[in-house]
Coordinates of C-alpha atoms and ligand atoms in Angstrom, one line a residue:
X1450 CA 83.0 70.2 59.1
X1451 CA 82.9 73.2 61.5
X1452 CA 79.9 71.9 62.8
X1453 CA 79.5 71.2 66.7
X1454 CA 78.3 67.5 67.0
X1455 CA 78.4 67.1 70.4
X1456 CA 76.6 70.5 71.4
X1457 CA 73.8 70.3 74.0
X1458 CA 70.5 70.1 72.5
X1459 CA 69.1 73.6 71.4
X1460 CA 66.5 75.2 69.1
X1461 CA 67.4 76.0 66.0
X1462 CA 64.8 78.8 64.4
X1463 CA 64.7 79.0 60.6
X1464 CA 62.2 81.5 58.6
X1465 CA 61.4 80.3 55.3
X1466 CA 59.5 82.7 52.7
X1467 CA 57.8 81.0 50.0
X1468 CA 57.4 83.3 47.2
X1469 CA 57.7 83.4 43.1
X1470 CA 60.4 85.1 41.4
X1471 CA 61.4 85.1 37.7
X1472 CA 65.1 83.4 37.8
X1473 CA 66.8 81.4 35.3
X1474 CA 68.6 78.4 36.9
X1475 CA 69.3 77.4 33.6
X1476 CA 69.6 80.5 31.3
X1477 CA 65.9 79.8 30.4
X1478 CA 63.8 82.9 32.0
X1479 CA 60.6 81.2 34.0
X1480 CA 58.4 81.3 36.9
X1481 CA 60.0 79.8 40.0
X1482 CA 58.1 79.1 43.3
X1483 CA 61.2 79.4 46.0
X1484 CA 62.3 79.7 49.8
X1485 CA 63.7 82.4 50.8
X1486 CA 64.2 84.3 46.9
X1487 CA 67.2 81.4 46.5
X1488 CA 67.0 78.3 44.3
X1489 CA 67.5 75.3 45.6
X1490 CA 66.2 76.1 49.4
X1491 CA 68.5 77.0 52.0
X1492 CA 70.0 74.7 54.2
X1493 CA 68.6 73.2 57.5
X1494 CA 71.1 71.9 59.8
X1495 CA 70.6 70.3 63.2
X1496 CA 72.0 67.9 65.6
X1497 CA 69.5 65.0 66.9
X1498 CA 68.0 65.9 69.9
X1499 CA 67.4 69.6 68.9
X1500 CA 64.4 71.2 68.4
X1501 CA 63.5 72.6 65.3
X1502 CA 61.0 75.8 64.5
X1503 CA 60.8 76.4 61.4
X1504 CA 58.2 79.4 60.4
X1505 CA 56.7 79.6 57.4
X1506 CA 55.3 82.1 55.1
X1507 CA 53.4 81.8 52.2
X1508 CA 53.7 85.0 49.6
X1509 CA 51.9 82.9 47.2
X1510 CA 48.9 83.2 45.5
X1511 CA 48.8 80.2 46.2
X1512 CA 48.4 77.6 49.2
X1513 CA 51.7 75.5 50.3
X1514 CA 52.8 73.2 52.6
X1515 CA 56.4 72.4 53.9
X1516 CA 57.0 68.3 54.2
X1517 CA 60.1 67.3 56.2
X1518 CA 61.4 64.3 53.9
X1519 CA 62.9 61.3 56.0
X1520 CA 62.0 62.7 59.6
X1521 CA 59.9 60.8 61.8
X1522 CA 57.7 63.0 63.4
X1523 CA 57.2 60.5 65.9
X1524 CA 54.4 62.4 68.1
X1525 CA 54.3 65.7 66.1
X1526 CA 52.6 63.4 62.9
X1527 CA 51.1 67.0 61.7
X1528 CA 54.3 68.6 61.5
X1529 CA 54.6 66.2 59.1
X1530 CA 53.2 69.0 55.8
X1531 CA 51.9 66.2 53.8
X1532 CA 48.4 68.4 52.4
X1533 CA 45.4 66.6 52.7
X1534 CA 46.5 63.4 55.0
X1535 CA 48.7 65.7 57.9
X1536 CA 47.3 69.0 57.5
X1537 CA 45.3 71.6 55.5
X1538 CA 48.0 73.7 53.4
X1539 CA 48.9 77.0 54.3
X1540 CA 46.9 79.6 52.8
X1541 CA 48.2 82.8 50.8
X1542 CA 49.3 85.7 52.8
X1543 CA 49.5 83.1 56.1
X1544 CA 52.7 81.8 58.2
X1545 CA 52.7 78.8 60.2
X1546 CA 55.2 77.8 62.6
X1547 CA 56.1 74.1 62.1
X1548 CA 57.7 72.5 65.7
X1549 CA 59.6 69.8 66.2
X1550 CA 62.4 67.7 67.9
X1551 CA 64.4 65.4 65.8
X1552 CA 64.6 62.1 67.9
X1553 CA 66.5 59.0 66.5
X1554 CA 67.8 59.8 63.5
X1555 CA 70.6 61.5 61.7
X1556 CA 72.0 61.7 58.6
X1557 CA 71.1 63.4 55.0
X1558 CA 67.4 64.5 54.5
X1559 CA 65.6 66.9 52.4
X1560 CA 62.4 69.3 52.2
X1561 CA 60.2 70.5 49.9
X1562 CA 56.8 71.4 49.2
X1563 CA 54.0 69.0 49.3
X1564 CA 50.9 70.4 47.6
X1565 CA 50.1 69.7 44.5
X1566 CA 53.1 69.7 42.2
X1567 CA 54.7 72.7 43.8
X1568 CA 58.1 71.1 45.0
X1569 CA 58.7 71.1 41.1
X1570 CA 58.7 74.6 40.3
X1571 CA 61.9 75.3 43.1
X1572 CA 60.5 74.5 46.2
X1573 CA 63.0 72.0 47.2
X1574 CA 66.4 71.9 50.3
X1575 CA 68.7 70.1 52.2
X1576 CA 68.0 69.2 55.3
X1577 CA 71.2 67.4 57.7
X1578 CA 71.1 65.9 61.0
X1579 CA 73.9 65.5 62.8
X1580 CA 74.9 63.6 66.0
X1581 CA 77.9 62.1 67.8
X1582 CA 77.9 58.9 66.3
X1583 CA 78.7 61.2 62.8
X1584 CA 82.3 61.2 64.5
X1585 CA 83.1 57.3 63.8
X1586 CA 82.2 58.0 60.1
X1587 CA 84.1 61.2 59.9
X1588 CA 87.3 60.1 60.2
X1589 CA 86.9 58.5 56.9
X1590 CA 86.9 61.9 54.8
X1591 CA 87.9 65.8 55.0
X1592 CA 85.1 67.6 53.9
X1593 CA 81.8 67.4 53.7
X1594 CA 79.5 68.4 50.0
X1595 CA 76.4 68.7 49.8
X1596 CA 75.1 68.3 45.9
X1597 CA 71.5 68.7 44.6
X1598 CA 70.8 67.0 41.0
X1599 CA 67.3 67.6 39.7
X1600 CA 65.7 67.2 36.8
X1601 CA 64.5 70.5 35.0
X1602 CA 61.5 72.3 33.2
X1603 CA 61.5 75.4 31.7
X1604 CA 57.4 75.9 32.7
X1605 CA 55.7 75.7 35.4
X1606 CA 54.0 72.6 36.6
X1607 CA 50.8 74.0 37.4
X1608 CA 51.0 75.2 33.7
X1609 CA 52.0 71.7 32.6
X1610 CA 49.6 69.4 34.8
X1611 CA 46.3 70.1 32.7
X1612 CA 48.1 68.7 29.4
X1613 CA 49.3 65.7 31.2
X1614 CA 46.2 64.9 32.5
X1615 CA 44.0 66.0 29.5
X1616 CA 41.6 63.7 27.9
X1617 CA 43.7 61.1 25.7
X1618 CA 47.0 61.4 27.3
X1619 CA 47.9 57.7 28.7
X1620 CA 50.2 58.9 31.2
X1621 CA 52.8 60.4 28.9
X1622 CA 54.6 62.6 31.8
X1623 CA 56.1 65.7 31.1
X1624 CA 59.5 65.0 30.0
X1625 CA 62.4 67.4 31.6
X1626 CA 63.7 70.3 29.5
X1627 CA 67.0 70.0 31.5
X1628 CA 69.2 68.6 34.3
X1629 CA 70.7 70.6 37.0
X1630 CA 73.2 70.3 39.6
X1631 CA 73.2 72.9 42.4
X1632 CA 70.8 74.0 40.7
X1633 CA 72.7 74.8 37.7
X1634 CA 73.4 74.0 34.3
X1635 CA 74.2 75.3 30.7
X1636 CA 71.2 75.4 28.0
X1637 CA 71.4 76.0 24.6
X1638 CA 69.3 78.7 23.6
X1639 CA 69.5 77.4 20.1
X1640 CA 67.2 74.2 20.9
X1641 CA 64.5 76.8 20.8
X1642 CA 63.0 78.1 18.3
X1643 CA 63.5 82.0 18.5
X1644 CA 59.5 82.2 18.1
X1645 CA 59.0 79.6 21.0
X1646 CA 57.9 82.3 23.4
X1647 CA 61.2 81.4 25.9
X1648 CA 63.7 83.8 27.1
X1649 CA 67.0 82.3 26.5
X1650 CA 70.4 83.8 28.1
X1651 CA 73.4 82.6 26.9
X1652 CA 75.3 82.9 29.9
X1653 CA 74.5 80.5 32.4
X1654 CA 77.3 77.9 34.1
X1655 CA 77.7 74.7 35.1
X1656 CA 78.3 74.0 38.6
X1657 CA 82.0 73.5 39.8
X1658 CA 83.5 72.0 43.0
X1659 CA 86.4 72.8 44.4
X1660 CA 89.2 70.1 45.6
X1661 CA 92.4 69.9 47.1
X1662 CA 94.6 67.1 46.1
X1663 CA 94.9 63.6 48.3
X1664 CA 91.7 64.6 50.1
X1665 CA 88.1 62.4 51.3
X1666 CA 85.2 64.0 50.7
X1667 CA 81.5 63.0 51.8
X1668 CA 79.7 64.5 48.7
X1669 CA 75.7 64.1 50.0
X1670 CA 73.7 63.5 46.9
X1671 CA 70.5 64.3 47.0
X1672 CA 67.6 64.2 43.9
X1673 CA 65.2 66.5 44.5
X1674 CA 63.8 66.1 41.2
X1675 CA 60.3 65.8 40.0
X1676 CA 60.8 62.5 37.3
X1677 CA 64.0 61.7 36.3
X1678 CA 66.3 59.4 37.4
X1679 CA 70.4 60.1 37.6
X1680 CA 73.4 58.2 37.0
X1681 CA 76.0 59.9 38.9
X1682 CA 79.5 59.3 38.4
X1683 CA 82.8 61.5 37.9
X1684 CA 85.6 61.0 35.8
X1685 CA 88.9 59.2 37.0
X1686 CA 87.2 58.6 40.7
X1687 CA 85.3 56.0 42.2
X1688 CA 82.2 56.3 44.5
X1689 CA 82.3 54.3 48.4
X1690 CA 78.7 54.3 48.8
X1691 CA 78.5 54.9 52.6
X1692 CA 75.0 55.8 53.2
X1693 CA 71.5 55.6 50.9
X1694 CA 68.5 57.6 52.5
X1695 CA 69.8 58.1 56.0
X1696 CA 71.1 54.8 56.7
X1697 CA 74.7 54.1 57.0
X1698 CA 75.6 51.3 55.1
X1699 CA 78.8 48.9 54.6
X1700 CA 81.2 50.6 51.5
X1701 CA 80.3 49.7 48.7
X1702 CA 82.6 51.3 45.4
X1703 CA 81.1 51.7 42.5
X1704 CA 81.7 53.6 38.9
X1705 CA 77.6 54.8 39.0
X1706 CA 75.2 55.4 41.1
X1707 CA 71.7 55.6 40.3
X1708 CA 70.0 57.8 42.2
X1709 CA 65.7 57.8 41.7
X1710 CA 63.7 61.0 42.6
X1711 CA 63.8 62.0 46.5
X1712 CA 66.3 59.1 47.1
X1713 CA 69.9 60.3 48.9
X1714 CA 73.4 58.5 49.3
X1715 CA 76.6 59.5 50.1
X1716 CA 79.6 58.7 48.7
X1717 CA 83.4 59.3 49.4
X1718 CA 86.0 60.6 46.8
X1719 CA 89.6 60.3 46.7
X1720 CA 91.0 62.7 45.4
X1721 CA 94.3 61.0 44.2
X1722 CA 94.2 61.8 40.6
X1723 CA 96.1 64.1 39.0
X1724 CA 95.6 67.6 39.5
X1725 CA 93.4 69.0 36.9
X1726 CA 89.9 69.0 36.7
X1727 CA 87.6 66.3 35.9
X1728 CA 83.7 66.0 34.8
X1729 CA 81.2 65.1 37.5
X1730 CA 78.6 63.1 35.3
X1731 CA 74.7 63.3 36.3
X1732 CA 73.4 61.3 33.2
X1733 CA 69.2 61.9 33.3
X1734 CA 68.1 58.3 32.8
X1735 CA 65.6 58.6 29.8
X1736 CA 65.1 55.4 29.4
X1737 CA 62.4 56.1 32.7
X1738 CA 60.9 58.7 29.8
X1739 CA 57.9 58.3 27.6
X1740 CA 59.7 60.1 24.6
X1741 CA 63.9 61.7 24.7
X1742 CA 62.3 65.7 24.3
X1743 CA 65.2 65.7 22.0
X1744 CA 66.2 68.2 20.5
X1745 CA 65.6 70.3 24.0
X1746 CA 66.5 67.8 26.7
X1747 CA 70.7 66.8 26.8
X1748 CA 70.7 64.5 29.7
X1749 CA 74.4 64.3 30.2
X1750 CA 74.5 67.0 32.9
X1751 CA 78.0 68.0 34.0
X1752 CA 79.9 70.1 36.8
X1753 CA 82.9 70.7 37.2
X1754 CA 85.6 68.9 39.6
X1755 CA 88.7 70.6 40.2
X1756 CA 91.5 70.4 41.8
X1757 CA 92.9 73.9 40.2
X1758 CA 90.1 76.3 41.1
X1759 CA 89.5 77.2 37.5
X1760 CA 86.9 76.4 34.7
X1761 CA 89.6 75.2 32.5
X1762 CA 87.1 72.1 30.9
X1763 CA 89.3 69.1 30.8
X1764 CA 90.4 67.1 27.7
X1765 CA 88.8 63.4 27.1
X1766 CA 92.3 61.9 27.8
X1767 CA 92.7 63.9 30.8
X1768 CA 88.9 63.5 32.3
X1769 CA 87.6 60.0 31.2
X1770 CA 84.4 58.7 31.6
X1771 CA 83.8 55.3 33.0
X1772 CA 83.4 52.6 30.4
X1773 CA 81.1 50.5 32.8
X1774 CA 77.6 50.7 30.5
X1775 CA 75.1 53.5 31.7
X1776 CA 71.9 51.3 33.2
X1777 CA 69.6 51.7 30.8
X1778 CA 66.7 50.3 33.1
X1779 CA 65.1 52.5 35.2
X1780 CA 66.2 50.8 38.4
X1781 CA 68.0 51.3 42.3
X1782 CA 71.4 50.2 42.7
X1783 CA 70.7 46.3 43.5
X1784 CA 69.6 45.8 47.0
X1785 CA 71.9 43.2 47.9
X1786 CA 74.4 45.7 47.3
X1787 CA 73.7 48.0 50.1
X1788 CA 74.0 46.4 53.9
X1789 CA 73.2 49.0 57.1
X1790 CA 76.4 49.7 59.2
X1791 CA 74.2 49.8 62.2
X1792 CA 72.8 46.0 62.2
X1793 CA 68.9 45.6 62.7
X1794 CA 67.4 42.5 61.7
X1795 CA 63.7 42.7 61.2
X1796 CA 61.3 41.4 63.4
X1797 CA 58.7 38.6 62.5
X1798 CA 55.6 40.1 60.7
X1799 CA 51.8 39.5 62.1
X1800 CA 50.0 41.0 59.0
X1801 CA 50.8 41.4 55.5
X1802 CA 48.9 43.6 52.6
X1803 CA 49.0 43.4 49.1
X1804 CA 48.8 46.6 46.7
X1805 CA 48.4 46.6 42.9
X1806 CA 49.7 49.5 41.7
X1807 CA 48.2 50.4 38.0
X1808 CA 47.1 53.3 35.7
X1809 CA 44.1 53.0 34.2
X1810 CA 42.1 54.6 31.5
X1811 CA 38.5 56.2 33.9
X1812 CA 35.9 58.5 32.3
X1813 CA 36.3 60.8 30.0
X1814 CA 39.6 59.1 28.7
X1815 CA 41.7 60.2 31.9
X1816 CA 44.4 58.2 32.9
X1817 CA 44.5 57.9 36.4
X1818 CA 46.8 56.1 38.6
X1819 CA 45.0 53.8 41.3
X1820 CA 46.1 51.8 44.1
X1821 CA 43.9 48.8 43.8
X1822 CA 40.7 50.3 43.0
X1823 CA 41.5 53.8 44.4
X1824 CA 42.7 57.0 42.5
X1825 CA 43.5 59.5 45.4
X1826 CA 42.2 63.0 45.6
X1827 CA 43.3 65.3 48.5
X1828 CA 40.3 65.8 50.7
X1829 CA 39.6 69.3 52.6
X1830 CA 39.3 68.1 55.5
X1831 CA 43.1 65.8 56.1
X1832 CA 42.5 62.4 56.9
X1833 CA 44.4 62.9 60.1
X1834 CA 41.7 65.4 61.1
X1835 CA 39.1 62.9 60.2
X1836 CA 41.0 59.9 62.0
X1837 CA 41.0 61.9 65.4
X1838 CA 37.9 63.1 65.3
X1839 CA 36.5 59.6 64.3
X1840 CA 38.1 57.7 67.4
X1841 CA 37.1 60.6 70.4
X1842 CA 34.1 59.4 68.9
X1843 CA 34.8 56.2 69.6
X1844 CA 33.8 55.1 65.9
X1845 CA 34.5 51.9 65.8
X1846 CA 34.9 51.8 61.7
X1847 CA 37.7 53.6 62.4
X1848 CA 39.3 51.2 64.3
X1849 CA 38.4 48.0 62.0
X1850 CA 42.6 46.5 61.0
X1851 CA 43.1 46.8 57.7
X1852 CA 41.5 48.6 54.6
X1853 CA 40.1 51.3 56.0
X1854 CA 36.0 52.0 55.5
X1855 CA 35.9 55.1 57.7
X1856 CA 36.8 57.5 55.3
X1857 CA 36.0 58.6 51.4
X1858 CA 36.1 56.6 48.4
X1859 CA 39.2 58.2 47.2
X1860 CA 41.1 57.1 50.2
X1861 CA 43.0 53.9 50.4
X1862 CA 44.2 53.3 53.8
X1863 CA 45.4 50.5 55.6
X1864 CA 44.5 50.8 59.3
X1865 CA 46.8 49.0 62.1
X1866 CA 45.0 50.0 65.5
X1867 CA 47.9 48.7 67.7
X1868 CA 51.7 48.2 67.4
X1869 CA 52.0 45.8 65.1
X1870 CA 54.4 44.9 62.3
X1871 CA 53.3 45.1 58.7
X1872 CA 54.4 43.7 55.5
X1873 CA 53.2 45.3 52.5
X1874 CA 53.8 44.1 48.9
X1875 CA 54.1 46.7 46.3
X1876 CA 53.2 44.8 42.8
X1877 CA 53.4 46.9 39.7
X1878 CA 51.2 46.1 36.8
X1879 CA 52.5 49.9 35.0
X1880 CA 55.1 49.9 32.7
X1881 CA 56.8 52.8 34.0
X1882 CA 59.2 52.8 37.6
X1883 CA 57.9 54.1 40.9
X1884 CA 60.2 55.7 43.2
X1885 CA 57.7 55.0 46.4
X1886 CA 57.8 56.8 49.5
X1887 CA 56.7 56.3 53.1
X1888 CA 56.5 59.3 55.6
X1889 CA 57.3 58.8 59.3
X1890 CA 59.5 55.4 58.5
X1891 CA 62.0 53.8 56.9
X1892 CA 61.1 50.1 55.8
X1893 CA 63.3 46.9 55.7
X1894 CA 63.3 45.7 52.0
X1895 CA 62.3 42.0 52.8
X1896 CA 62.3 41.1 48.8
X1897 CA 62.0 43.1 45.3
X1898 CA 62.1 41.8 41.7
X1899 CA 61.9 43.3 38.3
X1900 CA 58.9 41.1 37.1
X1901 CA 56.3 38.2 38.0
X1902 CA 55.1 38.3 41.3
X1903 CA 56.1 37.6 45.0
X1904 CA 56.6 33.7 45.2
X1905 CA 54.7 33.6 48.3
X1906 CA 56.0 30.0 49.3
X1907 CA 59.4 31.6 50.5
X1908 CA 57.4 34.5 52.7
X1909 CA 58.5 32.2 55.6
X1910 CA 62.0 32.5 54.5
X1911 CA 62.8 36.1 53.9
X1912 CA 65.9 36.5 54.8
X1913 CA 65.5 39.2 58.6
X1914 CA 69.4 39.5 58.9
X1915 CA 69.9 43.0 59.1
X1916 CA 67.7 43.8 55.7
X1917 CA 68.2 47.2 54.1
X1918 CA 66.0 50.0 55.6
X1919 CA 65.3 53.3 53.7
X1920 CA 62.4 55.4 53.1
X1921 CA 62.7 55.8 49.1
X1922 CA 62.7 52.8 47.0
X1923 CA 62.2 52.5 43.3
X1924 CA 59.9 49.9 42.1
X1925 CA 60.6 48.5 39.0
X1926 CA 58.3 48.7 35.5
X1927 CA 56.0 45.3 36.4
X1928 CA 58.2 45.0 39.3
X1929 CA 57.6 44.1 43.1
X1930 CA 58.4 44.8 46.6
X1931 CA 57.8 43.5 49.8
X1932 CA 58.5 46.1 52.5
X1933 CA 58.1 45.8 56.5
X1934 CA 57.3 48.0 59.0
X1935 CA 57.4 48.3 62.9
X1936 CA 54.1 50.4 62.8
X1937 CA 55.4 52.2 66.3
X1938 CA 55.0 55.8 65.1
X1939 CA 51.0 57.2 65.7
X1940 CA 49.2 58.8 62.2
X1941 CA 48.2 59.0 59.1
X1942 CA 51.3 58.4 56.9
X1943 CA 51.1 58.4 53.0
X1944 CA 53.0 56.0 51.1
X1945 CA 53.1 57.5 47.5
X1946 CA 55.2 57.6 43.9
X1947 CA 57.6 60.7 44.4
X1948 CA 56.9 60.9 40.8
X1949 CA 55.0 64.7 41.2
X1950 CA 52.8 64.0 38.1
X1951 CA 52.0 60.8 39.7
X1952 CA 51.2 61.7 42.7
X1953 CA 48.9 64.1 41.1
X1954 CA 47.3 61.0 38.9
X1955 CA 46.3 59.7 42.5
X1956 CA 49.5 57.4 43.2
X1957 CA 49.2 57.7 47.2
X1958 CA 48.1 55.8 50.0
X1959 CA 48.4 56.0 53.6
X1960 CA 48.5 54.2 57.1
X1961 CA 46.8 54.9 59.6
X1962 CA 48.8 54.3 62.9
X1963 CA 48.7 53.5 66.5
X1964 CA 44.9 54.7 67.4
X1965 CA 45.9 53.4 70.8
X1966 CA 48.3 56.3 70.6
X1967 CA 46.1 58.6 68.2
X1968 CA 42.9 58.7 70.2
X1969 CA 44.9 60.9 73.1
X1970 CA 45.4 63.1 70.6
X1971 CA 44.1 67.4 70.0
X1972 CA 45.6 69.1 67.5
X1973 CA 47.5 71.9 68.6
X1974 CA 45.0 74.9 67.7
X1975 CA 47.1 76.2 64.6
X1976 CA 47.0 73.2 62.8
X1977 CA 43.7 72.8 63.4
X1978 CA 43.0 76.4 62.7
X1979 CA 44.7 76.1 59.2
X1980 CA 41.3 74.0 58.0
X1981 CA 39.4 77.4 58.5
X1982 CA 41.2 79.2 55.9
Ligands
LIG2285 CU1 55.2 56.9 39.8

């Protein structure tokens, strides 16, 4: 709450090291891939308006890339570290300095890796924006929290990702060993067997936060997670929703939250309770699980809240649970429920796009995940790459609206050559939930439902009065959404499941942007120069 909101713009320089370490978040000895030797990330803090470099070097053996979750990158698309569609990934023993201004937007935000599965392994942060207009908000609490819940495995994904996508397997995702918060939590070492092959310490802690009594704070949840949904609640307080993603939104009070993979609200607590401590609650949905990984997995992850600065663990009378019912769908809190504090309606649509999002059996009894017909595989060569060096050619298939021809089979995107805006049902025929995300954006929710389809004789009807916009949404098991976009900001953005073994099943699409914009384009000589190893 020290923090300067109404300093001049500046640079802000931040070195990150990617590098593994052995480290036991949990108690449970394993391979993490990390920034800076700390688990989660450190933090990145700006104001809008400021400039941000932020160097990075990879110690791995590994390539990497750093995505920016929630910014806009409105200009700078390949800052955007999104391998394969922005950039080619940084390769081992190689920094790259990744520059950028943060224009029009403020609020809670995250990083991580995106290449491959990394971000799983412990490549994950917080990333804040702050700005004046913070100042009408903070009067409503005292402190400010950042908390990290993630879901938990005690191997690495790299190790994991062959079995999941082996021959036979139908899409049964690794299931978590383990919930964390600030990256935290107790295991017990007994769940193993003592021939397992796992190095167990019986020693590690839960996180605790610290309170004073008859205080607001603005705890900043954030799921950096891999799979697993959260419940989030704590004992004897309630939750004033106040912002989801990094839009503001009307108070809301509820007893849980849920809170899908890569999705971020804030909430205020009050902290009029008696002063003891109490249990913050981060139940790991498992009903958005293919099996409970009992008896390893206990998805009730606690911390501590406490207004004594001890680990005294409360009693059940003292610290008591909500009795509101845990969801037991895999679902967002209902839309309806969330209305932006900063009033944008949406404007009237000139093209809409229909995806079918599926997984489906392909050869060699691989499950594969496909938007329409199309399973996505990174390509060397980024599609931005390809997009730029397509229109100085003035190829005209690259500049065809709509589903794009210009580029390889295992590429679906939608191309909208000039400012337009897009609508863009989602439509589920997979049993499982999708939390989707789109770079470079946030959408207005125009309609969603947990089954059947989009009734397309109220498109006309959609209710544009200030709609919520985010940039994470979960779409329900045979659920829908229809999402809109003001396709103002130039590239090649991908739209994918934040589901990391998803997106590695080929759950990512893109747009491509603006070519009106695009075709002015060089790519500064480092990005380009990453693609030549
Ligand atoms: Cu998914």
């Amino acid at each position: 709450m020290n923090w300067d909101l109404n300093a001049p713009p500046t640079t802000r320089v931040y070195n990150l090291t990617v590098s593994e370490i052995q480290a036991a978040p949990d108690g449970v000895v394993r391979t993490l891939l990390v920034f800076n030797g700390q688990f989660p990330g450190p933090l990145i803090e700006a104001n809008r308006g400021d400039r941000l470099l932020i160097n990075v070097t990879n110690t791995l053996q590994n390539a990497t890339t750093v995505h920016w979750h929630g910014l806009y990158q409105n200009g700078t698309n390949w800052m955007d570290g999104t391998s394969g569609v922005t950039q080619c990934p940084i390769p081992p023993g190689k920094s790259f300095l990744y520059n950028f201004t943060l224009e029009n937007q403020y609020g809670t935000y995250w990083y991580h890796s995106h290449f491959q599965t990394q971000y799983s392994d412990g490549l994950v942060g917080p990333l804040i924006i702050h700005a004046p207009d913070e100042a009408s908000i903070r009067v409503g609490y005292d402190f400010d929290q950042i908390i990290l819940l993630s879901d938990w495995y005690h191997d690495l994904s790299a190790s994991l990702l062959p079995g999941y996508l082996a021959s036979g397997n139908e899409n049964l995702e690794p299931v978590p060993d383990n919930g964390l918060i600030q990256g935290t939590n107790y295991f017990n070492c007994s769940s193993y067997d003592p021939d397992s092959g796992y190095i167990c310490q019986d020693n590690s802690t839960q996180a605790s936060f610290v309170v004073s009594q008859n205080k607001r704070y603005r705890f900043r949840l954030i799921n950096t997670g891999s799979f697993g949904e959260f419940q989030f609640s704590v004992d004897n307080h309630t939750l004033t929703v106040i912002e989801a993603d990094s839009t503001l939104v009307e108070p809301v009070t509820v007893h849980r939250l849920p809170i899908h993979i890569a999705q971020r609200y804030s909430v205020i607590i009050h902290t009029n309770q008696t002063a003891t401590n109490y249990w913050i609650r981060a139940w790991l949905n498992t009903f958005c699980f293919g099996d409970d990984n009992l008896p390893v997995l206990n998805p009730n992850v606690l911390a501590l809240l406490t207004y004594t600065n001890t680990t005294y663990e409360p009693l059940d009378t003292e610290s008591v649970d909500w009795t509101t019912a845990l969801e037991l769908q895999c679902q967002d809190l209902n839309v309806t429920e969330l209305v932006p504090l900063v009033a944008e309606d949406a404007p009237s649509p000139d093209q809409a796009f229909r995806i079918d999002v599926s997984f489906q059996i392909h050869d060699y009894a691989i499950d594969l995940a496909y938007i329409n017909s199309t399973t996505w595989v990174p390509l060397t060569v980024p599609t931005l790459n390809q997009a730029i060096t397509g229109l100085h050619a003035d190829n005209a298939t690259f500049n065809n609206l709509g589903l794009s021809t210009a580029f390889p089979s295992s590429q679906f995107i939608i191309t909208v050559p000039e400012l337009q805006v897009i609508d863009l049902l989602i439509n589920s025929l997979d049993e499982g939930a999708h939390p989707f995300h789109l770079h470079g954006y946030q959408f207005w929710i125009m309609a969603d439902g947990s089954s059947g389809d989009f009734d397309w004789s109220t498109y006309e009807s959609l209710n544009i009065t200030n709609p919520m916009r985010r940039d994470t949404m979960t779409i329900d098991a045979y659920g829908w959404a229809m999402i809109r976009i003001r396709a103002d900001n130039p590239g090649l953005w991908a739209l994918h499941c934040h589901i990391a073994w998803h997106m590695e099943a080929g759950l990512l699409m893109q747009f491509q942007i603006r070519n009106d914009l695009m075709k002015e384009w060089t790519l500064p000589s480092d990005v380009a120069a990453l693609c030549n190893g």
